Tab-separated table of N, CA and C in Angstrom:
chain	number	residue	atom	x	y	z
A	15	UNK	N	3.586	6.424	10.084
A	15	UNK	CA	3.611	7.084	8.798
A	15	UNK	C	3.378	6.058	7.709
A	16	UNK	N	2.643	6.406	6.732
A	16	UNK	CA	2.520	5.591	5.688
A	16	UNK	C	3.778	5.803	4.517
A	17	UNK	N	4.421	4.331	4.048
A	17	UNK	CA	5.058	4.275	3.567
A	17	UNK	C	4.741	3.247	2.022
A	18	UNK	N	5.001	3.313	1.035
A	18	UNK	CA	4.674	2.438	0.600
A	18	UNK	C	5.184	1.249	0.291
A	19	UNK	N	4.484	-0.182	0.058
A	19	UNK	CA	4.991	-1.484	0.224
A	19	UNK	C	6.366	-1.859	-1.060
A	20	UNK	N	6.842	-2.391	-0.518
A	20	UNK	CA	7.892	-2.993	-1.477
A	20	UNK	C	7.514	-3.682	-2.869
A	21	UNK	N	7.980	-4.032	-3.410
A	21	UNK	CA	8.318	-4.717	-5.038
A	21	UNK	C	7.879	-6.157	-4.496
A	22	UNK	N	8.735	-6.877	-3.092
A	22	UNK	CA	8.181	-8.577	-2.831
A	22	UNK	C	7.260	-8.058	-2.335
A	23	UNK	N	6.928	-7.402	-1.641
A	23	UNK	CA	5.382	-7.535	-0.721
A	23	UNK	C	4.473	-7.564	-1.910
A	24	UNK	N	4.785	-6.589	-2.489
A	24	UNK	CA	3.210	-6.697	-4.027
A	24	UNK	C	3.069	-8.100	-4.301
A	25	UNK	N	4.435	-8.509	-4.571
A	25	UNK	CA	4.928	-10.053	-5.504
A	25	UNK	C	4.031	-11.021	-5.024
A	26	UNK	N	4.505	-11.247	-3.513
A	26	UNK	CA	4.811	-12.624	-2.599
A	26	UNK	C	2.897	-12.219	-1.967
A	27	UNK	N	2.456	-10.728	-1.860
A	27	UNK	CA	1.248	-11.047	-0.443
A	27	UNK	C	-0.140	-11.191	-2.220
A	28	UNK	N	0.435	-11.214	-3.570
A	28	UNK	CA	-0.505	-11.123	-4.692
A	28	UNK	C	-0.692	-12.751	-4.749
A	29	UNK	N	0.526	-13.554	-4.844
A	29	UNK	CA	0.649	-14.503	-4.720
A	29	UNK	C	-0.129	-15.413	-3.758
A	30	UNK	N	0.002	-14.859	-1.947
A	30	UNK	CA	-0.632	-15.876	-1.267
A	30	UNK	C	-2.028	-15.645	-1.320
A	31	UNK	N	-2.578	-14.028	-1.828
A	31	UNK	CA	-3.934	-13.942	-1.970
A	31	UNK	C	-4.823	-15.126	-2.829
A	32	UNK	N	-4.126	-15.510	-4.019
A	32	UNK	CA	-4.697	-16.809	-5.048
A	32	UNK	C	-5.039	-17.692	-4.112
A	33	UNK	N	-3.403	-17.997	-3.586
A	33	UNK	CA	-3.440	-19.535	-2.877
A	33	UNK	C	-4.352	-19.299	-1.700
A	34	UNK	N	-4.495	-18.628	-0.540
A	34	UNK	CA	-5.019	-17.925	0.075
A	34	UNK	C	-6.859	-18.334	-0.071
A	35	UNK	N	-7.061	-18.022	-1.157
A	35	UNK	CA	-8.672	-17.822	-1.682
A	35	UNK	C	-8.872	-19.176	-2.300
A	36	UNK	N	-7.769	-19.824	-2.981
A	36	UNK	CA	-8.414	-21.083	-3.213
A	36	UNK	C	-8.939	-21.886	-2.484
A	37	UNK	N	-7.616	-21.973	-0.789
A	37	UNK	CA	-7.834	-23.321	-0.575
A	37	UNK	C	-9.063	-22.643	-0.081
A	38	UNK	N	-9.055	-21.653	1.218
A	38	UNK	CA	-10.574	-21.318	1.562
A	38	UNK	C	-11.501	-21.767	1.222
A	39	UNK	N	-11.686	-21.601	-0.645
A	39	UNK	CA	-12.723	-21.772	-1.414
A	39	UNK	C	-13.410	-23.355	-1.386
A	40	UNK	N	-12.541	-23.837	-1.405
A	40	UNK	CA	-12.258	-25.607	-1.502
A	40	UNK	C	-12.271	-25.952	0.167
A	41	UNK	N	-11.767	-25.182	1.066
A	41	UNK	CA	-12.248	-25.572	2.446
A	41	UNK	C	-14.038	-25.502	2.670
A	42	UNK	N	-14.521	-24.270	2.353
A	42	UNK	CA	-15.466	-24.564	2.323
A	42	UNK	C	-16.659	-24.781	1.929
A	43	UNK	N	-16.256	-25.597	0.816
A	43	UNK	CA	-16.739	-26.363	-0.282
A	43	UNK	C	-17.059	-27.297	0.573
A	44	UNK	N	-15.937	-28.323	0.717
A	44	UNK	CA	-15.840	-29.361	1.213
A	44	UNK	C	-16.927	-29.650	2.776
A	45	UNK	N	-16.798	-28.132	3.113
A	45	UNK	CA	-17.793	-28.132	4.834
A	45	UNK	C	-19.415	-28.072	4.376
A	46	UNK	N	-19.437	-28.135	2.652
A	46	UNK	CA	-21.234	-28.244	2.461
A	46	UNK	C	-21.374	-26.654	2.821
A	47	UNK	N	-20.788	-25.466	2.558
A	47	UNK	CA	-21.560	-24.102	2.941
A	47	UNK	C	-21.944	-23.449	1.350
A	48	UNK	N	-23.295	-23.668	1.677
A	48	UNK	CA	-23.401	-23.113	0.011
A	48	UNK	C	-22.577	-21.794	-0.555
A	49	UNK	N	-22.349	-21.928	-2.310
A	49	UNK	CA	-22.014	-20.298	-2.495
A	49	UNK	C	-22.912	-19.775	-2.508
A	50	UNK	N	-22.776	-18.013	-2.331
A	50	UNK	CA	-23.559	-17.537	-2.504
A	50	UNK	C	-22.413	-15.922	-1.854
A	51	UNK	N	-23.233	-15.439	-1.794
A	51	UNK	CA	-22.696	-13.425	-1.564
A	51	UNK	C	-22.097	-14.010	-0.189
A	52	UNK	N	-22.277	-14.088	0.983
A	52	UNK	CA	-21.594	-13.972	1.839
A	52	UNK	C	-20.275	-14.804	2.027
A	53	UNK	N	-20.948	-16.382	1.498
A	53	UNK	CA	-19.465	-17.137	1.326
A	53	UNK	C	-18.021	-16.249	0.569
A	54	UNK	N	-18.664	-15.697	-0.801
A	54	UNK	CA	-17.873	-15.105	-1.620
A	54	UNK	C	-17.152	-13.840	-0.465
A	55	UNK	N	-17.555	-13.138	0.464
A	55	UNK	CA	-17.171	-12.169	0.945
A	55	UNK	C	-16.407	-12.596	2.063
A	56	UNK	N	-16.690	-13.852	2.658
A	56	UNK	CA	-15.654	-14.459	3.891
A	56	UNK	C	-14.497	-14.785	2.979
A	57	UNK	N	-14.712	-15.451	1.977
A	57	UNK	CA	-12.935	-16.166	0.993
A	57	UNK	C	-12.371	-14.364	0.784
A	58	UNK	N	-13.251	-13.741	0.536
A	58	UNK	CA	-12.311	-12.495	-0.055
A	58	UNK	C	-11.362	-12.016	1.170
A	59	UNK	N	-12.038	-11.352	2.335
A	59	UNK	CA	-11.880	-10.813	3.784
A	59	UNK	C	-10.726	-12.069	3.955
A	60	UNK	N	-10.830	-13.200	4.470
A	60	UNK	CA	-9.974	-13.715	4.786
A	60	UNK	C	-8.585	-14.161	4.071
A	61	UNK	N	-9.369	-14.318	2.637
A	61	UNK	CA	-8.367	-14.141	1.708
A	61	UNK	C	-7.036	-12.819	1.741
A	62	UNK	N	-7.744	-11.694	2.084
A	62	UNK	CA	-7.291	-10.418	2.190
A	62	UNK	C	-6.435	-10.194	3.307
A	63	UNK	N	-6.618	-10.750	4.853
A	63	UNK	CA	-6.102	-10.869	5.796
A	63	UNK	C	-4.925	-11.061	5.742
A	64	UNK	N	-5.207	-12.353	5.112
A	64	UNK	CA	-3.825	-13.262	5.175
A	64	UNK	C	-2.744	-12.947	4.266
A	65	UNK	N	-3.282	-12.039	3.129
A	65	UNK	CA	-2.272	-11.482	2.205
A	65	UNK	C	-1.653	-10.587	2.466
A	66	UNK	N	-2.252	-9.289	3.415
A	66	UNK	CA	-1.928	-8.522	4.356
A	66	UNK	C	-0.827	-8.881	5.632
A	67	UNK	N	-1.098	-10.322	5.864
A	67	UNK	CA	-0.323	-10.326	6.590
A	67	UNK	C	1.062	-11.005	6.434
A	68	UNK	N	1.061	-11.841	5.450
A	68	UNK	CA	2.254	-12.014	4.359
A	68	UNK	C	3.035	-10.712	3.908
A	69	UNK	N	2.409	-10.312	3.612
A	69	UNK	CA	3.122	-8.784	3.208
A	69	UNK	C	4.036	-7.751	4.560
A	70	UNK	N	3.158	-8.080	5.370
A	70	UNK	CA	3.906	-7.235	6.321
A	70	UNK	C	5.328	-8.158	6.649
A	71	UNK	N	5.126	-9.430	6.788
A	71	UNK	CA	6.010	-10.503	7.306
A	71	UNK	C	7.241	-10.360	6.482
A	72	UNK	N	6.729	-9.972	4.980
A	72	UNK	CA	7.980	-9.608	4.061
A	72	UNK	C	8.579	-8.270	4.281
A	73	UNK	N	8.097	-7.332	4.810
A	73	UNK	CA	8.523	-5.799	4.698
A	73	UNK	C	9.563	-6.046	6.123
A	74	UNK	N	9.169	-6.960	7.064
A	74	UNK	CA	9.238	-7.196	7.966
A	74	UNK	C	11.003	-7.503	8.055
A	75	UNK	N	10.855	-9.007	7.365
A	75	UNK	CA	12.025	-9.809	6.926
A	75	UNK	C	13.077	-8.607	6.277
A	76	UNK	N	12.496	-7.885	5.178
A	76	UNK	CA	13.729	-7.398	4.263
A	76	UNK	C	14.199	-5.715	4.970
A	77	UNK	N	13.000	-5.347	6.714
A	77	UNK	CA	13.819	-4.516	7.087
A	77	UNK	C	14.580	-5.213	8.012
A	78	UNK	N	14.642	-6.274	8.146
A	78	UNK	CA	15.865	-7.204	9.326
A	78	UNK	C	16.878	-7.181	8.356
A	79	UNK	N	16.945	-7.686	6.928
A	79	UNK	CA	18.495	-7.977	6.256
A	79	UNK	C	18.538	-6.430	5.972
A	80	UNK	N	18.090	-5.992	5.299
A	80	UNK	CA	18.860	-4.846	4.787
A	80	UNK	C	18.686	-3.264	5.811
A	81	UNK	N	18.299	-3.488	7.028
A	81	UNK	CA	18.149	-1.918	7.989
A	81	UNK	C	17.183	-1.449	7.086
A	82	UNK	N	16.724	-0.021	8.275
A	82	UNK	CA	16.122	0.593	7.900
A	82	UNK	C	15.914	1.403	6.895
A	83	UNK	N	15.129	1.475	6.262
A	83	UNK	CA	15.229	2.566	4.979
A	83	UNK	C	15.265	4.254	5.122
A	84	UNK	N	16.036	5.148	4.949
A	84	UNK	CA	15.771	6.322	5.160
A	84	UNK	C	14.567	7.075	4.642
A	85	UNK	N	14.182	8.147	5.576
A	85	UNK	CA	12.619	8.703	5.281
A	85	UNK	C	13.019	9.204	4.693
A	86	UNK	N	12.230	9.710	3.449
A	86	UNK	CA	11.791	11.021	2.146
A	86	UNK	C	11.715	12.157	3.738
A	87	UNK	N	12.138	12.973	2.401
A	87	UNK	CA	11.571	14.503	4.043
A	87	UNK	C	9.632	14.823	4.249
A	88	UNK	N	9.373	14.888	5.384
A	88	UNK	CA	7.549	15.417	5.297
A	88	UNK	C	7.292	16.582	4.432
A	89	UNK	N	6.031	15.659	4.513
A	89	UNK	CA	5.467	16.158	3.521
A	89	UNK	C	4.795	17.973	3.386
A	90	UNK	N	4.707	17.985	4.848
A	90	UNK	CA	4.602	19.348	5.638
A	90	UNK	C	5.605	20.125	5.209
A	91	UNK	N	6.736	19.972	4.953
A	91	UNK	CA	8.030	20.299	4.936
A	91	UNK	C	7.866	21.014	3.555
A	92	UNK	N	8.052	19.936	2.117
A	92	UNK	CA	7.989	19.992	1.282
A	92	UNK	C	6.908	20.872	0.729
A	93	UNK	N	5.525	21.157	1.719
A	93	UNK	CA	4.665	22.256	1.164
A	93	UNK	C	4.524	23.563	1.510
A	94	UNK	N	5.467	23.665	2.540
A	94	UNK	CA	5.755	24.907	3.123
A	94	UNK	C	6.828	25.419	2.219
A	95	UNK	N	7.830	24.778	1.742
A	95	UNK	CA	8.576	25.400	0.805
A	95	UNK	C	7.841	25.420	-0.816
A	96	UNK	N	7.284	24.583	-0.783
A	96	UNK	CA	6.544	24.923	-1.939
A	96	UNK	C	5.708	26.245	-2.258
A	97	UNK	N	5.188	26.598	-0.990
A	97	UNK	CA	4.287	27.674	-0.830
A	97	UNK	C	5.076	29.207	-0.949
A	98	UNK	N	6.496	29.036	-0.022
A	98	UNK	CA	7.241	30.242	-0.183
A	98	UNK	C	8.017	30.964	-1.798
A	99	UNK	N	8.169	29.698	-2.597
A	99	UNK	CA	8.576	29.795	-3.340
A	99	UNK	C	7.408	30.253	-4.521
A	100	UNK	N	6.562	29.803	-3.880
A	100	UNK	CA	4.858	30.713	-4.956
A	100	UNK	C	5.070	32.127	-4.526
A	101	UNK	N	5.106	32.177	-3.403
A	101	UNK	CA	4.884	33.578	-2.845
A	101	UNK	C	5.967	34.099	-3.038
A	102	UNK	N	7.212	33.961	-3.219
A	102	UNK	CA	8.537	35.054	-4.145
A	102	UNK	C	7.882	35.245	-5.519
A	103	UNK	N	7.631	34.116	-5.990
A	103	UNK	CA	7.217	34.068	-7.065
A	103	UNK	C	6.364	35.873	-7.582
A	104	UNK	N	5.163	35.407	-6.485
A	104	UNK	CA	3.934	36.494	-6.953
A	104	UNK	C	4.286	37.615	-6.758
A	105	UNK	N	4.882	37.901	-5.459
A	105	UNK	CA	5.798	39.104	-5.475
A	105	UNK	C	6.351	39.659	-6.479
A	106	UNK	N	7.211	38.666	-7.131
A	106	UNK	CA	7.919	39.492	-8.099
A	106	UNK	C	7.163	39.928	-9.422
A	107	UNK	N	6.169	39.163	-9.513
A	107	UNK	CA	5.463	39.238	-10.436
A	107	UNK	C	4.436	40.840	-10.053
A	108	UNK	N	4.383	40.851	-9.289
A	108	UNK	CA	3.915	41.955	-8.557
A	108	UNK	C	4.517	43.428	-8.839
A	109	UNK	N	5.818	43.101	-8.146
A	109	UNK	CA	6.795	44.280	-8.613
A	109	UNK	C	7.104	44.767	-10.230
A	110	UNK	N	7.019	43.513	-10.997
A	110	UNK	CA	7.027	43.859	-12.398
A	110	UNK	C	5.781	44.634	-12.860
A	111	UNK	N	4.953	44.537	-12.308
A	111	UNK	CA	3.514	45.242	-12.905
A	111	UNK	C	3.155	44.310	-13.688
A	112	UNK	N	2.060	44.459	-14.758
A	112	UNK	CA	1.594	44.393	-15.970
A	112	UNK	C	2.536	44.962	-17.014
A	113	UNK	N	2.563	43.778	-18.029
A	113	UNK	CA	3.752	43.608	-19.279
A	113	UNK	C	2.667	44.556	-20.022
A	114	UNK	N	3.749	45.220	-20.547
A	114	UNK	CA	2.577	45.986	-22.181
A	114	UNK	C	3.724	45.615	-23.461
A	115	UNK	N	2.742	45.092	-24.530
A	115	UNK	CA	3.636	44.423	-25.608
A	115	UNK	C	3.413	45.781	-26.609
């Protein structure tokens, strides 16, 4: 189920993305690979990886100290009652007829 990421994961995986993309950038600088579009798209991708995977490492860590987080109820759930409660709704609106002012 998709859940969404924490407050450090944004923090800490925004963070290693910089550091992440610099050194890359400066790694392969240093290896003589010209810039150009694809270099730019390996620092990003790998850049991205690794921020991704920082992030999980944190969601990771803070469900070891603090347990699991309890689920919101589905979402299935929540639209099935949503739906019944339209449909009393129209009903009644039904039974009233048309208002005449």
């Amino acid at each position: 189920m998709f859940t969404l990421p924490s407050a450090w994961n944004l923090i800490i995986s925004t963070i290693v993305f910089f550091v992440a993309a610099r050194y890359l950038h400066r790694y392969l600088e240093a290896q003589g690979i010209p810039k150009g579009m694809t270099r730019g798209m390996l620092v990003f991708s790998l850049a991205s990886m690794v921020s991704w995977g920082s992030g999980e490492m944190v969601d990771w860590t803070q469900e070891k100290i603090e347990g699991p987080q309890p689920q919101v109820a589905q979402a299935s759930d929540d639209i099935s009652q949503l739906l019944k409660v339209l449909g009393q709704a129209q009903s009644s609106a039904e039974l009233r007829g048309p208002s005449s002012n």
